[in-house]
């Protein structure tokens, strides 16, 4: 239906309707703006959330557990999801909000133009009507004046007392008024005809054309709203495939969680390579009691010696040691002070447990190898550039590259040296681990102890919240000076009929493999009896509960001498 034919008299209502349509369009544009702001804030909050929970450490320091990796994958997918929400906001801003605001301005200008044309047409019609009305009123006045003059003339003409001049004057006045009335009549008829024509044009041409334009404008506004509604939905629809991939990625990350692999990583990350501690020996403090004690007295003195001597040595009060019950089971309880101090970080990672040291050395070798490859690639590139310069001197001076080539070669040599050094340490660690795995006396007559180290493996603790350092002790043991005995010398000495008396006891701070002839293997935290002090060569003679005797490095043990022993000394 056409507004021009059906609503020819509703100009004011159409004015209000078109204004309402533009206001509604701008209201929808405001809604879209607030909607895209919601998307932008949502995406921003998601990105902030991802940033908050993303690892801030380097990849090497991050846990490699599948649960952690899956969580980080989920964070990455969520970050991509936030990016898709940003795309939705951008799409709404570009194809909906901005388009609506631009179209709203165009509608306002077009509506203003059409209404101005309508008002001009209405004003022209009003002007025609006024001219017609004025001519009508003039015609009416002239007719009334003509009637008056006619009555005056007829009265004078019938009056016998009126003079001839008065009658003539009245007659002339009547003729003039009649003529003026005829002219007003003609003018009124012309104005009326003109008004009727303009009115017909106004209501049959001008107003229908203007209303038709307004109708087209309003219909285009309605169509634009429908298009933006569709664009609003399409902005969401376009990102659905990517969002689905993000959600699928989260599901895939969830399926990648492997509890067995995580358990294996825990073992790999914290395995120290040490052997579990052995049983704690019984510490006999009654060996120096007098012979008047009960027959059930437990003594560490060999049975043959007690039978020969018949009495015990002088009574001695033992010195408290780290072997108290509260410190013996330090694996799950309080650890001894020496075990909770962090060893200084060394270049060869000797402050770490063997297994961890091996891994760190392997990582260091891989890093150095990658850096070496980079240097080699750089050297090759410089050599190629030098060849190009030699063939084409205008491109550059070949000699200018020589310092850089020399520097690169020097760096390569340094890296090769570092790699060789770390490989040596790695071979040493792997050799020690294999020997510990065997737990058998070795036929090798050389004790491999790294020079310049304070401890064979360093101390280790699982408590990462406490600071560690290696206890200050004398340098690591070396072979005893002037102690190159015959292979059977120690056997003869230890098989003596009169074993040496116990003068103290010691606790092993480190594992010692006892490979050399005459040395005694001991486990970490094992308690031994001292039967001969260190004579200045770095070795102390000790005896196990089983009766096995041999030399152990003095720096590997914490010694407590009996008070009544001559020359008693404690090495810490």
Coordinates of C-alpha atoms in Angstrom, one line a residue:
X1 CA 0.0 0.0 0.0
X2 CA 1.1 3.5 -0.9
X3 CA 1.4 6.2 1.7
X4 CA 0.7 8.9 -0.9
X5 CA -2.8 7.7 -1.7
X6 CA -3.8 6.3 1.6
X7 CA -2.2 8.8 4.0
X8 CA -2.4 12.0 1.9
X9 CA -3.7 13.9 5.0
X10 CA -1.3 12.4 7.6
X11 CA 1.8 14.5 7.1
X12 CA 2.3 15.2 10.8
X13 CA 1.9 11.6 11.8
X14 CA 4.3 10.4 9.1
X15 CA 6.8 13.0 10.3
X16 CA 6.5 11.5 13.8
X17 CA 6.7 7.9 12.5
X18 CA 9.9 8.4 10.5
X19 CA 11.5 10.1 13.5
X20 CA 10.6 7.1 15.6
X21 CA 12.1 4.8 13.0
X22 CA 15.4 6.6 13.1
X23 CA 15.3 6.7 16.9
X24 CA 14.7 2.9 17.0
X25 CA 17.6 2.3 14.6
X26 CA 19.9 4.4 16.8
X27 CA 18.7 2.5 19.9
X28 CA 19.5 -0.8 18.3
X29 CA 23.0 0.6 17.4
X30 CA 23.5 1.5 21.0
X31 CA 22.5 -2.0 22.0
X32 CA 25.1 -3.4 19.6
X33 CA 27.7 -1.1 21.0
X34 CA 27.1 -2.3 24.5
X35 CA 27.0 -5.9 23.3
X36 CA 30.5 -5.6 21.6
X37 CA 31.8 -3.9 24.8
X38 CA 30.7 -6.9 26.7
X39 CA 32.6 -9.1 24.2
X40 CA 35.7 -6.9 24.5
X41 CA 35.6 -6.9 28.3
X42 CA 35.0 -10.7 28.3
X43 CA 38.0 -11.3 26.0
X44 CA 40.1 -8.9 28.0
X45 CA 39.2 -10.7 31.3
X46 CA 39.9 -14.1 29.7
X47 CA 43.4 -12.9 28.5
X48 CA 44.2 -11.5 31.9
X49 CA 43.1 -14.8 33.4
X50 CA 45.3 -16.7 31.0
X51 CA 48.2 -14.3 31.7
X52 CA 47.7 -14.7 35.5
X53 CA 48.0 -18.5 35.3
X54 CA 50.5 -18.9 32.5
X55 CA 54.0 -20.0 33.6
X56 CA 56.3 -17.0 34.2
X57 CA 59.4 -19.2 34.3
X58 CA 61.4 -20.5 31.5
X59 CA 60.3 -23.7 29.8
X60 CA 63.3 -25.6 31.3
X61 CA 62.0 -24.7 34.8
X62 CA 58.5 -25.7 34.2
X63 CA 57.1 -29.1 35.3
X64 CA 56.9 -31.6 32.5
X65 CA 54.0 -33.5 34.0
X66 CA 51.1 -34.3 31.6
X67 CA 48.6 -32.7 34.0
X68 CA 50.6 -29.4 33.9
X69 CA 51.2 -29.6 30.1
X70 CA 47.5 -30.2 29.6
X71 CA 46.6 -27.3 31.8
X72 CA 48.9 -25.0 29.8
X73 CA 47.4 -26.3 26.6
X74 CA 44.0 -25.5 27.9
X75 CA 45.2 -22.0 28.8
X76 CA 46.5 -21.6 25.2
X77 CA 43.2 -22.7 23.8
X78 CA 41.4 -20.3 26.1
X79 CA 43.6 -17.6 24.9
X80 CA 42.7 -18.5 21.3
X81 CA 39.0 -18.5 22.4
X82 CA 39.5 -15.0 23.8
X83 CA 40.9 -14.0 20.4
X84 CA 37.7 -15.3 18.8
X85 CA 35.6 -13.2 21.1
X86 CA 37.6 -10.2 20.1
X87 CA 36.9 -11.0 16.5
X88 CA 33.2 -11.1 17.3
X89 CA 33.5 -7.7 18.8
X90 CA 35.4 -6.3 15.8
X91 CA 32.9 -7.8 13.4
X92 CA 30.0 -6.3 15.3
X93 CA 31.7 -2.9 15.5
X94 CA 32.6 -2.9 11.8
X95 CA 29.6 -4.4 10.1
X96 CA 26.8 -3.6 12.5
X97 CA 27.5 -0.6 14.8
X98 CA 29.5 1.5 12.4
X99 CA 27.1 0.7 9.5
X100 CA 24.1 1.6 11.6
X101 CA 25.5 4.9 12.7
X102 CA 26.5 5.9 9.2
X103 CA 23.1 4.8 7.8
X104 CA 21.4 6.7 10.6
X105 CA 23.1 10.0 9.5
X106 CA 22.0 9.3 5.9
X107 CA 18.4 8.7 7.0
X108 CA 18.3 11.9 9.0
X109 CA 19.5 13.9 6.0
X110 CA 17.1 12.2 3.6
X111 CA 14.2 12.6 6.0
X112 CA 15.0 16.3 6.5
X113 CA 15.0 16.8 2.7
X114 CA 11.7 15.1 2.1
X115 CA 10.0 16.9 5.0
X116 CA 11.3 20.2 3.8
X117 CA 9.8 19.5 0.3
X118 CA 6.5 18.6 1.9
X119 CA 6.5 21.8 4.0
X120 CA 7.3 23.9 1.0
X121 CA 4.4 22.3 -1.0
X122 CA 2.1 22.9 1.9
X123 CA 3.3 26.5 2.3
X124 CA 2.7 27.2 -1.4
X125 CA -0.8 25.7 -1.2
X126 CA -1.5 27.8 1.8
X127 CA -0.3 30.9 -0.1
X128 CA -2.6 30.1 -3.0
X129 CA -5.5 29.6 -0.6
X130 CA -4.8 33.0 1.0
X131 CA -4.8 34.7 -2.4
X132 CA -8.0 33.0 -3.3
X133 CA -9.6 33.9 0.0
X134 CA -8.5 37.5 -0.3
X135 CA -10.0 37.8 -3.7
X136 CA -13.2 36.2 -2.4
X137 CA -13.4 38.6 0.4
X138 CA -12.8 41.5 -1.9
X139 CA -15.5 40.3 -4.3
X140 CA -17.8 40.1 -1.3
X141 CA -17.1 43.6 -0.2
X142 CA -17.5 45.0 -3.7
X143 CA -20.8 43.3 -4.1
X144 CA -22.1 44.8 -0.9
X145 CA -20.9 48.3 -1.9
X146 CA -22.6 47.8 -5.3
X147 CA -25.8 46.9 -3.5
X148 CA -25.7 49.9 -1.3
X149 CA -25.0 52.2 -4.3
X150 CA -27.9 50.6 -6.2
X151 CA -30.3 51.2 -3.3
X152 CA -29.1 54.8 -2.9
X153 CA -29.6 55.4 -6.7
X154 CA -33.1 54.0 -6.6
X155 CA -34.1 56.0 -3.6
X156 CA -32.9 59.3 -5.1
X157 CA -34.4 58.4 -8.5
X158 CA -37.8 58.0 -6.9
X159 CA -37.5 61.1 -4.7
X160 CA -39.2 64.1 -6.4
X161 CA -37.3 66.5 -4.2
X162 CA -33.9 65.2 -5.3
X163 CA -32.0 67.2 -7.8
X164 CA -31.0 65.9 -11.1
X165 CA -27.3 66.2 -10.2
X166 CA -27.7 64.1 -7.1
X167 CA -29.5 61.5 -9.1
X168 CA -26.7 61.5 -11.7
X169 CA -24.1 61.3 -9.1
X170 CA -25.8 58.3 -7.4
X171 CA -26.2 56.6 -10.8
X172 CA -22.5 57.0 -11.6
X173 CA -21.6 55.7 -8.2
X174 CA -23.9 52.7 -8.8
X175 CA -22.3 52.0 -12.2
X176 CA -18.7 52.2 -10.7
X177 CA -19.5 49.9 -7.9
X178 CA -21.1 47.4 -10.2
X179 CA -18.0 47.5 -12.4
X180 CA -15.7 47.0 -9.5
X181 CA -17.8 44.1 -8.3
X182 CA -17.5 42.5 -11.7
X183 CA -13.8 42.9 -11.7
X184 CA -13.5 41.4 -8.2
X185 CA -15.7 38.5 -9.4
X186 CA -13.4 37.8 -12.3
X187 CA -10.3 38.0 -10.0
X188 CA -11.9 35.7 -7.5
X189 CA -12.9 33.2 -10.1
X190 CA -9.3 33.2 -11.5
X191 CA -7.8 32.8 -8.0
X192 CA -10.3 30.1 -7.2
X193 CA -9.4 28.2 -10.4
X194 CA -5.7 28.6 -9.7
X195 CA -6.1 27.4 -6.1
X196 CA -8.1 24.4 -7.2
X197 CA -5.5 23.5 -9.7
X198 CA -2.6 23.9 -7.2
X199 CA -4.6 21.9 -4.6
X200 CA -5.1 19.1 -7.0
X201 CA -1.4 19.1 -7.9
X202 CA -0.6 19.2 -4.2
X203 CA -2.7 16.2 -3.2
X204 CA -2.3 14.2 -6.3
X205 CA 1.3 14.8 -7.3
X206 CA 3.5 16.6 -4.8
X207 CA 2.4 15.0 -1.5
X208 CA 2.1 11.4 -2.9
X209 CA 5.6 11.8 -4.4
X210 CA 7.0 13.1 -1.1
X211 CA 5.2 10.4 0.9
X212 CA 6.4 7.8 -1.5
X213 CA 10.0 8.9 -0.9
X214 CA 9.4 8.8 2.9
X215 CA 7.9 5.3 2.5
X216 CA 10.9 4.1 0.5
X217 CA 13.2 5.6 3.1
X218 CA 11.4 3.9 6.0
X219 CA 11.3 0.6 4.1
X220 CA 15.1 0.8 3.5
X221 CA 15.5 1.5 7.2
X222 CA 13.6 -1.7 8.0
X223 CA 15.6 -3.7 5.5
X224 CA 18.8 -2.4 6.9
X225 CA 17.7 -3.4 10.4
X226 CA 17.1 -6.9 9.1
X227 CA 20.5 -7.0 7.5
X228 CA 22.2 -5.9 10.6
X229 CA 20.3 -8.5 12.6
X230 CA 21.6 -11.1 10.3
X231 CA 25.2 -9.6 10.5
X232 CA 24.9 -9.7 14.3
X233 CA 24.2 -13.4 14.2
X234 CA 26.8 -14.1 11.5
X235 CA 29.5 -12.5 13.6
X236 CA 28.8 -15.3 16.1
X237 CA 28.4 -18.0 13.5
X238 CA 31.7 -17.3 11.8
X239 CA 33.8 -18.0 15.0
X240 CA 31.9 -21.2 15.9
X241 CA 34.2 -23.5 13.9
X242 CA 37.3 -22.0 15.6
X243 CA 35.7 -22.0 19.0
X244 CA 34.8 -25.7 18.4
X245 CA 38.4 -26.4 17.6
X246 CA 39.4 -24.6 20.8
X247 CA 37.0 -26.7 22.8
X248 CA 38.2 -29.9 21.0
X249 CA 41.8 -28.9 21.9
X250 CA 40.8 -28.6 25.5
X251 CA 39.2 -32.1 25.4
X252 CA 42.3 -33.4 23.7
X253 CA 44.5 -31.8 26.4
X254 CA 42.3 -33.5 29.0
X255 CA 42.7 -36.9 27.4
X256 CA 46.5 -36.4 27.3
X257 CA 46.7 -36.5 31.1
X258 CA 48.6 -39.7 31.9
X259 CA 49.0 -40.6 35.6
X260 CA 51.6 -43.3 34.9
X261 CA 53.8 -40.9 32.8
X262 CA 53.5 -38.3 35.6
X263 CA 54.6 -40.9 38.1
X264 CA 57.6 -41.8 35.9
X265 CA 58.5 -38.1 35.7
X266 CA 58.5 -37.8 39.4
X267 CA 60.9 -40.7 39.7
X268 CA 63.0 -39.2 36.9
X269 CA 63.0 -35.8 38.4
X270 CA 63.9 -36.7 42.0
X271 CA 65.8 -39.9 41.7
X272 CA 69.2 -39.3 43.5
X273 CA 71.0 -42.4 42.5
X274 CA 71.9 -43.2 46.1
X275 CA 71.4 -46.6 47.6
X276 CA 68.8 -46.9 50.4
X277 CA 70.5 -46.7 53.9
X278 CA 71.3 -50.0 55.5
X279 CA 70.3 -51.1 59.0
X280 CA 71.6 -49.1 61.9
X281 CA 74.0 -51.2 64.0
X282 CA 73.6 -51.6 67.7
X283 CA 75.8 -49.1 69.6
X284 CA 77.3 -50.9 72.6
X285 CA 78.2 -48.5 75.3
X286 CA 78.7 -51.2 77.9
X287 CA 82.0 -52.6 76.6
X288 CA 84.0 -50.6 79.1
X289 CA 82.0 -51.7 82.2
X290 CA 83.7 -53.7 84.9
X291 CA 83.6 -57.5 84.8
X292 CA 81.2 -57.4 87.8
X293 CA 78.4 -56.7 85.5
X294 CA 75.7 -59.2 84.7
X295 CA 76.4 -62.1 82.4
X296 CA 73.9 -60.7 79.9
X297 CA 75.9 -57.5 79.3
X298 CA 76.3 -56.9 75.6
X299 CA 79.8 -55.9 74.5
X300 CA 81.3 -55.1 71.1
X301 CA 84.7 -56.5 72.2
X302 CA 85.3 -59.7 70.3
X303 CA 84.4 -62.8 72.2
X304 CA 87.9 -64.3 72.1
X305 CA 89.4 -61.2 73.6
X306 CA 86.8 -61.2 76.5
X307 CA 87.6 -64.8 77.2
X308 CA 91.3 -64.1 77.3
X309 CA 91.2 -60.9 79.3
X310 CA 88.3 -61.8 81.5
X311 CA 87.6 -58.1 82.3
X312 CA 86.5 -55.0 80.5
X313 CA 88.5 -51.8 80.1
X314 CA 87.9 -48.7 82.2
X315 CA 84.4 -47.3 82.2
X316 CA 83.8 -44.5 79.7
X317 CA 80.8 -42.2 79.2
X318 CA 80.1 -42.1 75.5
X319 CA 79.8 -38.7 73.8
X320 CA 76.4 -38.0 72.2
X321 CA 76.4 -38.3 68.4
X322 CA 74.0 -37.8 65.5
X323 CA 73.0 -41.4 66.0
X324 CA 70.0 -40.5 68.2
X325 CA 66.7 -41.9 67.3
X326 CA 65.2 -38.6 66.3
X327 CA 67.8 -38.2 63.6
X328 CA 68.3 -41.7 62.5
X329 CA 65.0 -41.9 60.5
X330 CA 65.5 -38.5 58.9
X331 CA 64.0 -39.7 55.6
X332 CA 60.6 -38.8 56.9
X333 CA 61.4 -36.8 60.0
X334 CA 63.8 -34.0 61.0
X335 CA 67.0 -34.1 59.0
X336 CA 70.5 -33.7 60.4
X337 CA 71.8 -30.1 60.0
X338 CA 74.5 -31.2 57.6
X339 CA 72.0 -32.7 55.2
X340 CA 69.7 -29.6 54.9
X341 CA 72.4 -27.2 53.8
X342 CA 72.7 -26.5 50.1
X343 CA 76.1 -27.2 48.6
X344 CA 77.5 -24.3 46.5
X345 CA 76.5 -24.6 42.8
X346 CA 79.5 -26.0 41.1
X347 CA 80.4 -26.0 37.4
X348 CA 80.5 -29.8 37.3
X349 CA 77.2 -30.1 39.3
X350 CA 78.9 -32.2 41.9
X351 CA 76.7 -30.6 44.5
X352 CA 73.8 -32.6 43.0
X353 CA 72.9 -36.3 43.6
X354 CA 74.4 -38.6 40.9
X355 CA 71.2 -39.1 38.9
X356 CA 70.4 -35.4 38.8
X357 CA 74.0 -34.6 38.1
X358 CA 73.9 -36.9 35.1
X359 CA 70.8 -35.3 33.7
X360 CA 72.2 -31.8 34.2
X361 CA 75.4 -32.7 32.5
X362 CA 73.5 -34.2 29.6
X363 CA 71.5 -31.0 29.3
X364 CA 74.6 -28.9 29.4
X365 CA 76.2 -31.0 26.7
X366 CA 73.1 -30.7 24.5
X367 CA 73.1 -26.9 25.0
X368 CA 76.8 -26.6 24.2
X369 CA 76.3 -28.8 21.1
X370 CA 73.5 -26.5 19.8
X371 CA 75.6 -23.4 20.4
X372 CA 78.6 -25.1 18.7
X373 CA 76.4 -25.9 15.7
X374 CA 75.3 -22.2 15.5
X375 CA 79.0 -21.1 15.6
X376 CA 79.8 -23.6 12.8
X377 CA 76.9 -22.3 10.7
X378 CA 78.1 -18.8 11.3
X379 CA 81.7 -19.7 10.3
X380 CA 80.4 -21.3 7.1
X381 CA 78.3 -18.3 6.3
X382 CA 81.3 -15.9 6.8
X383 CA 83.5 -18.1 4.7
X384 CA 81.0 -18.0 1.9
X385 CA 80.7 -14.3 2.2
X386 CA 84.5 -14.0 2.1
X387 CA 84.6 -16.1 -1.1
X388 CA 82.0 -13.8 -2.7
X389 CA 84.0 -10.7 -1.7
X390 CA 87.2 -12.2 -3.1
X391 CA 85.4 -13.0 -6.4
X392 CA 83.6 -9.6 -6.5
X393 CA 85.8 -7.0 -4.6
X394 CA 83.3 -4.3 -5.4
X395 CA 80.8 -5.9 -2.9
X396 CA 83.2 -5.7 0.1
X397 CA 86.6 -6.2 1.6
X398 CA 87.4 -9.9 2.3
X399 CA 89.9 -8.9 5.0
X400 CA 87.2 -7.2 7.0
X401 CA 85.6 -10.6 7.7
X402 CA 88.8 -12.2 9.0
X403 CA 88.5 -10.9 12.6
X404 CA 84.9 -12.2 12.9
X405 CA 85.9 -15.6 11.4
X406 CA 88.8 -15.8 13.9
X407 CA 86.5 -14.9 16.8
X408 CA 84.0 -17.6 15.6
X409 CA 86.7 -20.2 15.4
X410 CA 87.9 -19.3 18.9
X411 CA 84.4 -19.6 20.2
X412 CA 84.1 -23.0 18.6
X413 CA 87.3 -24.2 20.3
X414 CA 86.1 -23.0 23.6
X415 CA 82.8 -24.8 23.1
X416 CA 84.5 -28.0 22.1
X417 CA 86.7 -27.8 25.2
X418 CA 83.6 -27.2 27.4
X419 CA 81.8 -30.2 25.7
X420 CA 84.8 -32.4 26.3
X421 CA 85.1 -31.4 29.9
X422 CA 81.4 -32.0 30.5
X423 CA 81.6 -35.4 28.7
X424 CA 84.4 -36.4 31.0
X425 CA 82.4 -35.5 34.0
X426 CA 79.4 -37.4 32.6
X427 CA 81.5 -40.5 32.0
X428 CA 82.8 -40.3 35.5
X429 CA 79.2 -40.1 36.9
X430 CA 78.0 -43.0 34.8
X431 CA 81.0 -45.0 35.9
X432 CA 80.2 -44.4 39.5
X433 CA 76.6 -45.2 39.1
X434 CA 77.4 -48.5 37.5
X435 CA 79.9 -49.4 40.3
X436 CA 77.2 -48.6 42.9
X437 CA 74.7 -50.7 41.0
X438 CA 77.1 -53.7 41.2
X439 CA 77.8 -53.3 44.9
X440 CA 80.7 -55.7 44.5
X441 CA 84.4 -55.3 45.3
X442 CA 86.2 -54.0 42.2
X443 CA 89.5 -55.3 40.9
X444 CA 90.4 -51.7 40.0
X445 CA 93.3 -50.7 42.3
X446 CA 92.7 -46.9 41.8
X447 CA 90.2 -44.8 43.7
X448 CA 88.7 -42.2 41.3
X449 CA 88.2 -39.1 43.4
X450 CA 87.8 -35.8 41.6
X451 CA 90.6 -33.4 42.5
X452 CA 89.7 -30.2 44.3
X453 CA 86.3 -31.3 45.5
X454 CA 85.2 -31.2 49.1
X455 CA 82.9 -34.2 49.0
X456 CA 82.3 -37.2 46.7
X457 CA 78.7 -36.5 45.9
X458 CA 77.6 -33.6 48.1
X459 CA 74.6 -33.6 50.3
X460 CA 71.0 -33.9 49.1
X461 CA 67.6 -33.2 50.5
X462 CA 64.1 -33.3 49.1
X463 CA 63.2 -30.2 51.1
X464 CA 63.3 -27.4 48.6
X465 CA 62.2 -24.8 51.0
X466 CA 65.5 -25.0 53.0
X467 CA 68.9 -23.7 52.0
X468 CA 71.6 -26.2 51.4
X469 CA 75.4 -26.0 51.6
X470 CA 78.1 -28.6 52.0
X471 CA 79.5 -28.9 55.5
X472 CA 83.1 -27.6 55.8
X473 CA 85.4 -30.5 55.9
X474 CA 88.9 -31.2 54.9
X475 CA 89.6 -31.9 51.2
X476 CA 88.6 -35.3 49.8
X477 CA 90.7 -38.3 50.6
X478 CA 93.6 -39.5 48.6
X479 CA 95.6 -42.7 48.7
X480 CA 97.4 -43.0 52.1
X481 CA 101.0 -41.8 52.0
X482 CA 103.5 -44.6 52.0
X483 CA 100.6 -47.1 52.0
X484 CA 101.2 -49.4 49.1
X485 CA 101.1 -52.7 50.9
X486 CA 101.3 -56.2 49.7
X487 CA 97.9 -57.5 48.6
X488 CA 97.9 -59.9 51.6
X489 CA 99.4 -57.4 54.1
X490 CA 96.0 -56.3 55.4
X491 CA 94.7 -59.8 55.6
X492 CA 97.6 -60.8 57.8
X493 CA 97.1 -57.7 59.9
X494 CA 93.4 -58.1 60.3
X495 CA 93.7 -61.8 61.1
X496 CA 95.9 -61.0 64.1
X497 CA 94.9 -63.0 67.1
X498 CA 94.7 -59.8 69.2
X499 CA 92.3 -57.3 67.5
X500 CA 92.8 -53.6 68.3
X501 CA 90.6 -52.2 71.0
X502 CA 87.8 -49.8 70.2
X503 CA 88.8 -46.2 70.9
X504 CA 85.7 -44.4 69.5
X505 CA 83.0 -44.6 66.9
X506 CA 82.2 -42.7 63.7
X507 CA 79.2 -42.1 61.4
X508 CA 79.6 -42.1 57.6
X509 CA 78.7 -38.8 56.0
X510 CA 79.0 -40.2 52.5
X511 CA 79.0 -43.5 50.7
X512 CA 82.5 -45.0 50.1
X513 CA 83.0 -47.9 47.8
X514 CA 86.2 -49.3 49.3
X515 CA 87.7 -50.4 46.0
X516 CA 91.3 -50.2 47.1
X517 CA 93.0 -53.0 48.9
X518 CA 92.8 -52.4 52.7
X519 CA 89.9 -50.0 52.5
X520 CA 86.5 -50.6 54.0
X521 CA 83.3 -50.0 52.1
X522 CA 80.7 -48.1 54.1
X523 CA 77.2 -46.8 53.4
X524 CA 76.0 -43.4 54.1
X525 CA 75.0 -42.9 57.8
X526 CA 76.5 -46.3 58.7
X527 CA 78.1 -46.3 62.2
X528 CA 81.5 -47.9 62.6
X529 CA 84.0 -48.4 65.4
X530 CA 87.3 -46.6 65.4
X531 CA 90.3 -48.8 66.2
X532 CA 93.1 -46.6 65.0
X533 CA 93.3 -42.8 64.6
X534 CA 94.3 -40.8 61.6
X535 CA 98.1 -40.6 61.6
X536 CA 98.1 -37.6 59.3
X537 CA 97.7 -39.4 55.9
X538 CA 93.9 -38.8 55.7
X539 CA 92.8 -42.3 56.6
X540 CA 91.2 -43.7 59.8
X541 CA 91.1 -47.4 60.6
X542 CA 87.6 -48.7 61.5
X543 CA 85.7 -51.9 62.2
X544 CA 82.1 -52.9 61.2
X545 CA 79.7 -54.6 63.5
X546 CA 80.4 -57.8 61.5
X547 CA 84.0 -57.5 62.5
X548 CA 85.3 -56.5 59.1
X549 CA 88.1 -53.9 59.4
X550 CA 89.8 -51.5 57.0
X551 CA 90.7 -47.9 56.3
X552 CA 88.1 -45.2 55.5
X553 CA 88.7 -41.6 54.5
X554 CA 88.7 -39.4 57.5
X555 CA 86.9 -36.6 55.7
X556 CA 84.0 -39.0 54.9
X557 CA 83.1 -39.7 58.6
X558 CA 82.2 -37.8 61.7
X559 CA 84.3 -39.2 64.5
X560 CA 83.6 -39.3 68.2
X561 CA 86.5 -40.5 70.4
X562 CA 86.0 -42.1 73.8
X563 CA 86.9 -39.7 76.7
X564 CA 89.4 -42.1 78.2
X565 CA 91.2 -42.7 74.9
X566 CA 94.5 -41.0 74.5
X567 CA 94.7 -38.3 71.9
X568 CA 91.0 -38.4 71.3
X569 CA 89.9 -35.9 68.6
X570 CA 86.7 -35.3 66.6
X571 CA 86.8 -34.3 62.9
X572 CA 83.8 -32.4 61.7

